[in-house]
Coordinates of N, CA and C in Angstrom, one line a residue:
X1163 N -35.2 0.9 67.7 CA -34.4 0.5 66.6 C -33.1 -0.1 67.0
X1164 N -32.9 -1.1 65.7 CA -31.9 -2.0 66.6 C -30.9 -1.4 65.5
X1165 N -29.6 -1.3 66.7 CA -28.3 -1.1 65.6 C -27.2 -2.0 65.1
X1166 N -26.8 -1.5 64.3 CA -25.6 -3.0 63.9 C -24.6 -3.2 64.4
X1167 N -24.4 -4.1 64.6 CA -23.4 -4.6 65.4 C -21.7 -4.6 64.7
X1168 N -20.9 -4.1 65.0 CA -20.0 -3.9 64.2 C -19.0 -5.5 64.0
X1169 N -19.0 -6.1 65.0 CA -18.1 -7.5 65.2 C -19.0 -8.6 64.1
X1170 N -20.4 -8.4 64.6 CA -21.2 -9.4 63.8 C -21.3 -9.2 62.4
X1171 N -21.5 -7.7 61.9 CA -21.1 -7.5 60.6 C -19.9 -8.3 60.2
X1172 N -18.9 -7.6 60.4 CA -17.6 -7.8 60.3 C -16.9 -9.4 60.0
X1173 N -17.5 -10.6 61.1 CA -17.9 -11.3 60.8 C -18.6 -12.4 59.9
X1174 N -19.6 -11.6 58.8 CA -20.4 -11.9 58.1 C -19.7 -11.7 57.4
X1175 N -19.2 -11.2 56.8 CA -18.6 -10.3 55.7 C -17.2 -11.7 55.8
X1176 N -16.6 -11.8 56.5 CA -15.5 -12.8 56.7 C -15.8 -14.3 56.1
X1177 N -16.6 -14.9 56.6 CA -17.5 -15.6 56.7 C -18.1 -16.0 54.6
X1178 N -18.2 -14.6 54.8 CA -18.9 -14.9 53.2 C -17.6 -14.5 52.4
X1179 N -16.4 -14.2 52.8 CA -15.3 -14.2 51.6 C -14.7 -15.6 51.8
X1180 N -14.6 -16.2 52.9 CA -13.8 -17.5 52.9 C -14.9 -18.3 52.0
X1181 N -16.2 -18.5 51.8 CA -17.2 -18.9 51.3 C -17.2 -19.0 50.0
X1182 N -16.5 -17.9 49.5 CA -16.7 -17.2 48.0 C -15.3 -18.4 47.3
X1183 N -14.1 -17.9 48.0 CA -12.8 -18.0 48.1 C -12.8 -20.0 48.0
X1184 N -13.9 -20.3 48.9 CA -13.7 -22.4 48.9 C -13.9 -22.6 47.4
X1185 N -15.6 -21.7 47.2 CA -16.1 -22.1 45.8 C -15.1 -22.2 44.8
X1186 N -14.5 -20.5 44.3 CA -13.3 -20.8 44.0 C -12.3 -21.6 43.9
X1187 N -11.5 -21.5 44.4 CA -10.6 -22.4 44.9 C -11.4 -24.4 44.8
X1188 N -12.5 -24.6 44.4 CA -13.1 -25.6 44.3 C -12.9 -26.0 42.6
X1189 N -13.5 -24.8 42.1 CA -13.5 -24.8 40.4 C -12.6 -24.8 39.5
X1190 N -11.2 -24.7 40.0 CA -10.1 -24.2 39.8 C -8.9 -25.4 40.4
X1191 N -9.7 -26.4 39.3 CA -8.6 -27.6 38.8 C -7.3 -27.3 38.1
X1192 N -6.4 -28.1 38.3 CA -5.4 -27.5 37.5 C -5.0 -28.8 36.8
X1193 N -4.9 -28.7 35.5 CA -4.5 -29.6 34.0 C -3.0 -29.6 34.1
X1194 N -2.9 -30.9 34.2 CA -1.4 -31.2 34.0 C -1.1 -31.3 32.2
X1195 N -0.1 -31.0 31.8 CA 0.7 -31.3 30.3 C 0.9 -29.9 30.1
X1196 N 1.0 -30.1 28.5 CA 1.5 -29.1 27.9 C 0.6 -28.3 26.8
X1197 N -0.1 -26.7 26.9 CA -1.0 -26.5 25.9 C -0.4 -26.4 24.6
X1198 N -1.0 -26.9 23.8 CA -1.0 -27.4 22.0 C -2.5 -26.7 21.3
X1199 N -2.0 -26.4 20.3 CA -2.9 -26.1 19.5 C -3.9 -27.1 19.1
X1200 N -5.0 -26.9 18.5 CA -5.8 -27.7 17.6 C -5.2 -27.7 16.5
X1201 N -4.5 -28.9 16.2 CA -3.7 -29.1 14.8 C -4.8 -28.8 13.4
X1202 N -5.4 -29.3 13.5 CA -6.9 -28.8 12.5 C -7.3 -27.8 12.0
X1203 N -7.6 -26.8 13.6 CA -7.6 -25.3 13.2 C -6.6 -24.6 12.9
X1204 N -5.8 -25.0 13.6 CA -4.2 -24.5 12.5 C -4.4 -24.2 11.6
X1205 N -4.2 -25.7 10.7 CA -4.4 -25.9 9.6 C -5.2 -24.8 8.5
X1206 N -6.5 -25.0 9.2 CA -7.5 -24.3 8.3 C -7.1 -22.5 8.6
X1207 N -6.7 -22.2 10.0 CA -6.3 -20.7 10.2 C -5.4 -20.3 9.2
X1208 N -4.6 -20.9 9.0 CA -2.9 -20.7 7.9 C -3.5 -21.0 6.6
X1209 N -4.8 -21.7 6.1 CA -4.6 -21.8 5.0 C -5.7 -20.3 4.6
X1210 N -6.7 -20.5 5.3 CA -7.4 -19.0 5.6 C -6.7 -17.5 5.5
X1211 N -5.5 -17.9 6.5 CA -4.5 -16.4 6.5 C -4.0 -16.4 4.9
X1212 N -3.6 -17.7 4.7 CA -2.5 -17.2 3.7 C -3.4 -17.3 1.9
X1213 N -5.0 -17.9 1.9 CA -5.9 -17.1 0.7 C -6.6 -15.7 1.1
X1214 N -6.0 -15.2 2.2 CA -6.6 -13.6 2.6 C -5.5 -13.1 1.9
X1215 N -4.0 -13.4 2.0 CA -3.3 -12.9 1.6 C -2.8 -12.6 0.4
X1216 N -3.1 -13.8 -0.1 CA -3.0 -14.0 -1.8 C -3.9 -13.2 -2.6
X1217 N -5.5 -13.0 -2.2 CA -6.5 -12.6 -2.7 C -6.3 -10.9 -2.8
X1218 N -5.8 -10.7 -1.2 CA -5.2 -9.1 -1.6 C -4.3 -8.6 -2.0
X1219 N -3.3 -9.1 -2.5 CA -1.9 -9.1 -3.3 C -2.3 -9.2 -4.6
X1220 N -3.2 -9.8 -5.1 CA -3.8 -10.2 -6.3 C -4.8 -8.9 -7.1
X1221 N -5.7 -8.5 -5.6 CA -6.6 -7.5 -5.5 C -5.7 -6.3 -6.1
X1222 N -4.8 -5.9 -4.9 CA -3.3 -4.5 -5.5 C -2.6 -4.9 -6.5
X1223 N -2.5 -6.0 -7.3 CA -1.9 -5.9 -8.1 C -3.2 -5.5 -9.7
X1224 N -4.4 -6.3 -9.4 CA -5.3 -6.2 -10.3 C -5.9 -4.6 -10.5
X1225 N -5.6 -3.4 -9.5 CA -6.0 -2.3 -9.3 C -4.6 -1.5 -10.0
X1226 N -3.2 -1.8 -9.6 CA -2.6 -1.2 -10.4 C -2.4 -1.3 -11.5
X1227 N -2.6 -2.4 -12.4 CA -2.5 -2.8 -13.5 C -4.0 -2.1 -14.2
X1228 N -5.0 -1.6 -13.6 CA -6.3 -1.1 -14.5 C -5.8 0.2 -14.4
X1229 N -5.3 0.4 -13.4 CA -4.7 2.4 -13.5 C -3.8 2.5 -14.5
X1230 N -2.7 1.6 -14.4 CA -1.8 1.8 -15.5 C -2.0 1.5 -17.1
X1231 N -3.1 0.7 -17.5 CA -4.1 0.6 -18.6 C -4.7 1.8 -19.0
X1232 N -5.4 2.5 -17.9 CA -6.2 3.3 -18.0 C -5.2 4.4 -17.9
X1233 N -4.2 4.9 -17.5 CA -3.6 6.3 -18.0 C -2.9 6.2 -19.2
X1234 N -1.8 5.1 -19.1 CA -1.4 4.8 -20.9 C -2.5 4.7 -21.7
X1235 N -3.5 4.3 -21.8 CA -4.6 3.9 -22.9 C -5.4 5.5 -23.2
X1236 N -5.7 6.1 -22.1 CA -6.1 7.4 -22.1 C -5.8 8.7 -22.9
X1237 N -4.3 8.7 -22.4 CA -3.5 9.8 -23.1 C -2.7 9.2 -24.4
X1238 N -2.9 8.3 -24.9 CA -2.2 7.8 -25.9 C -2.8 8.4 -27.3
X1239 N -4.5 8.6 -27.4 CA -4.8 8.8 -29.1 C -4.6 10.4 -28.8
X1240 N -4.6 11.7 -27.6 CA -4.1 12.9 -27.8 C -2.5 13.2 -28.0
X1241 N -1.8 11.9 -27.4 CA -0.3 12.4 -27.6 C 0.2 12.3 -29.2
X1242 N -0.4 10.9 -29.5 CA -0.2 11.0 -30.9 C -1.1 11.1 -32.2
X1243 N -2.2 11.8 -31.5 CA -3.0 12.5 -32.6 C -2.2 13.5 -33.1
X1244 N -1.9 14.9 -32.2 CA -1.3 16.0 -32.4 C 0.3 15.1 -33.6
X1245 N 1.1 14.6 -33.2 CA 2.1 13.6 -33.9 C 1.7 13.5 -35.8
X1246 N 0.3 12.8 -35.4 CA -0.3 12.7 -37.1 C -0.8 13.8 -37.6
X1247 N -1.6 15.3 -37.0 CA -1.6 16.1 -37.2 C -0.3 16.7 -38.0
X1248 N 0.6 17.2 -36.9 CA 2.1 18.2 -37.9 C 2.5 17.3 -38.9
X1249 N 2.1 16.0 -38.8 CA 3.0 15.2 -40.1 C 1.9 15.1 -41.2
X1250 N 0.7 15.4 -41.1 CA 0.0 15.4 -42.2 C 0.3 16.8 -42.7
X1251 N 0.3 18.1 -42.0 CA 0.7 19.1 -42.4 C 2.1 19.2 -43.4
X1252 N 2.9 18.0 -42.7 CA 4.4 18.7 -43.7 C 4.3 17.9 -45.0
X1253 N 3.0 16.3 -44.7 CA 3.1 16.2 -46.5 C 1.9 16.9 -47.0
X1254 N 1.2 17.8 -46.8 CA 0.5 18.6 -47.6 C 1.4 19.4 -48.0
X1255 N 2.4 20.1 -47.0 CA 3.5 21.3 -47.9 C 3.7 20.3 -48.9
X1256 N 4.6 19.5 -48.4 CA 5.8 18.9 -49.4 C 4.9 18.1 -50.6
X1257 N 3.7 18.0 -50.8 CA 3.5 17.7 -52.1 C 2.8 19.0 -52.6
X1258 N 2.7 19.8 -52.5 CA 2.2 21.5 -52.7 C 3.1 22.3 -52.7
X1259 N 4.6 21.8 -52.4 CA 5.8 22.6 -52.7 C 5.5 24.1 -52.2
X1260 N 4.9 23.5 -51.1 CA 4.4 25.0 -50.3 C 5.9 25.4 -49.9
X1261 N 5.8 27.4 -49.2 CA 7.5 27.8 -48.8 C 7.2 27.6 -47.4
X1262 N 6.5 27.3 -46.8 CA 7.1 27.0 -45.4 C 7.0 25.4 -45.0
X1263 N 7.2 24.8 -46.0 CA 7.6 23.2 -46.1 C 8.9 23.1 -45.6
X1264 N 10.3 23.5 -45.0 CA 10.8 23.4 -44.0 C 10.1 23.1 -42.6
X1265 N 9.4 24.2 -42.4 CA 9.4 24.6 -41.0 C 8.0 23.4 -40.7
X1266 N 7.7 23.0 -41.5 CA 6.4 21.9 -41.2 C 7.2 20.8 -41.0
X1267 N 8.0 20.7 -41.8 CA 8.9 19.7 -41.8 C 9.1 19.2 -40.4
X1268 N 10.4 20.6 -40.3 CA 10.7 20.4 -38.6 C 9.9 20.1 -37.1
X1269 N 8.5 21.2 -37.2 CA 7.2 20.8 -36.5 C 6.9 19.3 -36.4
X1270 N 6.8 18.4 -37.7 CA 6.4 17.4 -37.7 C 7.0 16.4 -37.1
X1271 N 8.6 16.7 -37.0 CA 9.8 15.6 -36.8 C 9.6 16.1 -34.8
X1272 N 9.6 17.1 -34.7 CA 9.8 17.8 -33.3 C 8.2 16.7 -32.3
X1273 N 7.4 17.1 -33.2 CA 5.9 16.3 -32.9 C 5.8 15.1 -32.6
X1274 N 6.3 14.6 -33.1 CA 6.4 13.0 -33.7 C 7.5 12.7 -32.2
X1275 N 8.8 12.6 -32.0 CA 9.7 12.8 -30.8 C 9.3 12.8 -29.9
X1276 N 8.4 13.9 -29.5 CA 7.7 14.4 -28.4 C 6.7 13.1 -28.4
X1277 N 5.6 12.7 -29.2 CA 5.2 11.9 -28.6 C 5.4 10.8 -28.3
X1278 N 6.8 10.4 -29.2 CA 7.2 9.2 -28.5 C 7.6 9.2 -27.5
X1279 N 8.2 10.2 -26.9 CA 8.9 10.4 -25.4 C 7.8 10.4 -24.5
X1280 N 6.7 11.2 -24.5 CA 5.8 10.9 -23.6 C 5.3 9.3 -23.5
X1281 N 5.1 9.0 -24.8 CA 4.5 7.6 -24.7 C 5.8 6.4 -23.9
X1282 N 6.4 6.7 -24.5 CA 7.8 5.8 -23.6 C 7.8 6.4 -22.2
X1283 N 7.3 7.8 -21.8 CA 7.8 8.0 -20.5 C 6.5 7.3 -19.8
X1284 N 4.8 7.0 -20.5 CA 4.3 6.7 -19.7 C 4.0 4.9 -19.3
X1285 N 4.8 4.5 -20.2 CA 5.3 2.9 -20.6 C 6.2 2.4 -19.0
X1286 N 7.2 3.4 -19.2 CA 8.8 3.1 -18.3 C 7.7 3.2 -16.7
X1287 N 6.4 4.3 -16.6 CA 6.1 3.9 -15.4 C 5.4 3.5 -14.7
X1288 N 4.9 2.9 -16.1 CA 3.7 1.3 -16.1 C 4.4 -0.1 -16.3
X1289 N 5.6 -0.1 -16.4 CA 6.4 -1.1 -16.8 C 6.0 -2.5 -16.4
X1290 N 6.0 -2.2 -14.5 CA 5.8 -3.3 -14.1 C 4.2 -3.9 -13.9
X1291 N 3.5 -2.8 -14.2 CA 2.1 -3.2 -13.8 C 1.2 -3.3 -15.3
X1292 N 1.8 -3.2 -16.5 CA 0.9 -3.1 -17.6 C 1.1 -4.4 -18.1
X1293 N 0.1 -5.5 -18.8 CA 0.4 -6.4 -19.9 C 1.2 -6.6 -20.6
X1294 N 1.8 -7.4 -20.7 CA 2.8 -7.5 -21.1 C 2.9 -7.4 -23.3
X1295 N 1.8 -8.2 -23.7 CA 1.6 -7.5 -25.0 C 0.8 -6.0 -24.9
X1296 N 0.6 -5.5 -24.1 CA -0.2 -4.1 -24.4 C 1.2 -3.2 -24.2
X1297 N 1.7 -3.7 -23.1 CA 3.8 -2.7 -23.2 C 4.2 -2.9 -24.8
X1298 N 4.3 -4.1 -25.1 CA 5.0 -4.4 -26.2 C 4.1 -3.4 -27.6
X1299 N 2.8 -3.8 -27.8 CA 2.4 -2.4 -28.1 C 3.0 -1.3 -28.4
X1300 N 3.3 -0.4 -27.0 CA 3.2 0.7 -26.6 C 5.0 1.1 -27.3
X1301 N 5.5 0.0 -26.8 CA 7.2 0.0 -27.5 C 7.3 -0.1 -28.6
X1302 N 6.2 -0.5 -29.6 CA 6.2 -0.8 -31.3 C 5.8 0.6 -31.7
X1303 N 5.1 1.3 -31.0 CA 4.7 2.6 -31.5 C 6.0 3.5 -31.6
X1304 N 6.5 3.2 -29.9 CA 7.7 4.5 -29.7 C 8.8 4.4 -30.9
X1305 N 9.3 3.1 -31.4 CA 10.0 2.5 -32.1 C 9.6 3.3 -33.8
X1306 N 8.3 3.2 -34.2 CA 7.8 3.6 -35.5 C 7.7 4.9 -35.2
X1307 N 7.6 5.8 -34.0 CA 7.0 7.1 -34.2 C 8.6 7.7 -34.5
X1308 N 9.8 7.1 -33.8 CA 11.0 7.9 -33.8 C 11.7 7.4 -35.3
X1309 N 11.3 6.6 -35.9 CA 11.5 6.1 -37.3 C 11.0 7.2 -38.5
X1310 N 9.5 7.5 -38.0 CA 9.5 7.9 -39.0 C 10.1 9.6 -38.6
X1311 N 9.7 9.9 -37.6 CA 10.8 11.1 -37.2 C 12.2 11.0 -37.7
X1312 N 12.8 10.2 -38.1 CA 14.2 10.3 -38.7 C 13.8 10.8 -40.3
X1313 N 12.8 9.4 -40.6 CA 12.9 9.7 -42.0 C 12.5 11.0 -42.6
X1314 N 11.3 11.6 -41.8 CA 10.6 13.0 -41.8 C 11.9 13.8 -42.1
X1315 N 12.7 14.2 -41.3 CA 14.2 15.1 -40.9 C 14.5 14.4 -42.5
X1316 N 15.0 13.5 -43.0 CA 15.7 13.2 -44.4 C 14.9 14.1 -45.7
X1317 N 13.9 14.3 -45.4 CA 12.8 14.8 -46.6 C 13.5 15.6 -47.2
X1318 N 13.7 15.8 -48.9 CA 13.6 16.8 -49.1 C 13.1 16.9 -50.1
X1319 N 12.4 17.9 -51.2 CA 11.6 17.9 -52.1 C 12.4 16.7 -53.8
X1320 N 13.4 16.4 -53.3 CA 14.3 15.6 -54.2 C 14.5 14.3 -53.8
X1321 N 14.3 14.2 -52.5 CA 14.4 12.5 -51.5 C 13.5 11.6 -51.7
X1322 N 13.4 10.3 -52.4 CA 12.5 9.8 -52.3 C 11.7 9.4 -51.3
X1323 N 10.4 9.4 -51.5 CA 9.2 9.5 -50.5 C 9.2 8.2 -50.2
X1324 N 9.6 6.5 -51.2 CA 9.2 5.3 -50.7 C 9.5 5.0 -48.8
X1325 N 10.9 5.2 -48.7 CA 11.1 5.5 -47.0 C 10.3 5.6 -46.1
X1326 N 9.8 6.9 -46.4 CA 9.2 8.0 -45.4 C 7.2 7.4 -45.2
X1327 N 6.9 7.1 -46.7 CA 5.8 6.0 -46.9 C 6.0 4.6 -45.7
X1328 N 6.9 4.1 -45.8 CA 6.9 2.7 -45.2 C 7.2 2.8 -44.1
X1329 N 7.6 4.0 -43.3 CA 7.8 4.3 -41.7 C 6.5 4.8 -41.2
X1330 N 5.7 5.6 -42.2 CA 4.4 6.7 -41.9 C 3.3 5.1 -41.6
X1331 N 3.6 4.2 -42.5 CA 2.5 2.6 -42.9 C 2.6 2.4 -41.2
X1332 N 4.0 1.7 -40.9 CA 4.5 1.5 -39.6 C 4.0 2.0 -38.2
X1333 N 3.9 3.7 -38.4 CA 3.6 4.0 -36.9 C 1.9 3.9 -37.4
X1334 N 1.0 4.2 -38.4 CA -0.2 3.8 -38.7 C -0.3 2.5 -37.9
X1335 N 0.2 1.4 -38.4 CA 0.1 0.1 -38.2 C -0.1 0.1 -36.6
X1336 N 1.1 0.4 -36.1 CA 1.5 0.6 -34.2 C 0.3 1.1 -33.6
X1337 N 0.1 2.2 -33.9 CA -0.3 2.9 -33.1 C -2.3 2.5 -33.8
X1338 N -2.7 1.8 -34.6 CA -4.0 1.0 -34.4 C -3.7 0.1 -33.4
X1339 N -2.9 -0.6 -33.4 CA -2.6 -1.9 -33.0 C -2.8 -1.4 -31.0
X1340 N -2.5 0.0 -30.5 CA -2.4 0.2 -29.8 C -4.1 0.4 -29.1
X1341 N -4.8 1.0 -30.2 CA -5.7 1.4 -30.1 C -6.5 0.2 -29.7
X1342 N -6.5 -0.7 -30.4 CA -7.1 -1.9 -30.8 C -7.0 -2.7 -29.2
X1343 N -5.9 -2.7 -28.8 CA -5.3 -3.6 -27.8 C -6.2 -2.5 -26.3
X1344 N -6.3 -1.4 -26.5 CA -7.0 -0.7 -25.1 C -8.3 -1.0 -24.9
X1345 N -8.6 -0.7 -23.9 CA -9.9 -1.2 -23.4 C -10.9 0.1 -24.3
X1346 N -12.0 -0.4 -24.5 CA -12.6 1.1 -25.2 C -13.6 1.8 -24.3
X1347 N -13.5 3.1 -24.5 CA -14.2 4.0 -23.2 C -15.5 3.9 -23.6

């Protein structure tokens, strides 16, 4: 058996990295100037980047504007259902000259307040993301619900009712108009 030779290995192995190393060093031209973009693809990269950009800005804005649709439009016929509720109650007293025609009274004006405030509080935090006629809406209600809440508080079995009629027409009016303008479930 023959053994290896350590020099001739050694050798070989030399021999085939200078080999490797010419190839190399053969392939490995070097380009004079200056590297530049493909003006073209630029072009088309930037106009690409900046309809990715637009489409998702558009996307987050179209997403918070259905949430903020969808929680004002949602809680809107329970806030001011309960509202038409206590106020239908205090004109059943008050034309029934029922004795706790006060305190329905008060319930009704208290009801009515309350749901404007909710409805305005959920307006103020949709502000920037809701329609802008579906806000204006939502502001014609708050406006009629605290109206007729005043005139409600004026009532008394001696006050004329025309007032208290044409504020009650008012938040009626608003608050279809609100209905009307939501998306329907």
């Amino acid at each position: 058996m023959r053994t290896l030779d350590p020099r001739g290995f050694g050798l070989m192995c030399a021999t085939g990295a200078v080999a490797i190393g010419l190839v190399l060093a053969g392939c490995a031209n070097r380009v004079e100037g200056t590297a530049n973009p493909n003006n073209a693809d630029l072009a088309a990269y930037k106009t690409e980047a900046a309809a990715s950009s637009v489409a998702a800005t558009s996307s987050k804005r179209a997403a918070a504007q259905a949430k903020s649709v969808a929680d004002n439009c949602t809680q809107f016929p329970t806030t001011t259902g309960v509202g038409v509720s206590k106020y239908n109650e205090f004109v059943d007293a008050h034309d029934a000259n029922a004795p706790d025609y006060a305190a329905k009274r008060e319930a009704a004006v208290s009801t009515l307040e309350d749901a404007a405030n909710k409805v305005e509080a959920g307006l103020n935090l949709g502000r920037d993301t809701l329609p802008p006629d579906l806000a204006g809406k939502f502001t014609d209600y708050v406006t009629a619900a605290r109206a007729l809440a005043d005139e409600t508080r004026k009532m008394s079995y001696t006050a004329p009712v025309g007032p208290l009629n044409e504020a009650s027409k008012r938040v009626n009016d608003a608050r279809n108009a609100v209905r009307d303008a939501c998306p329907k479930r």
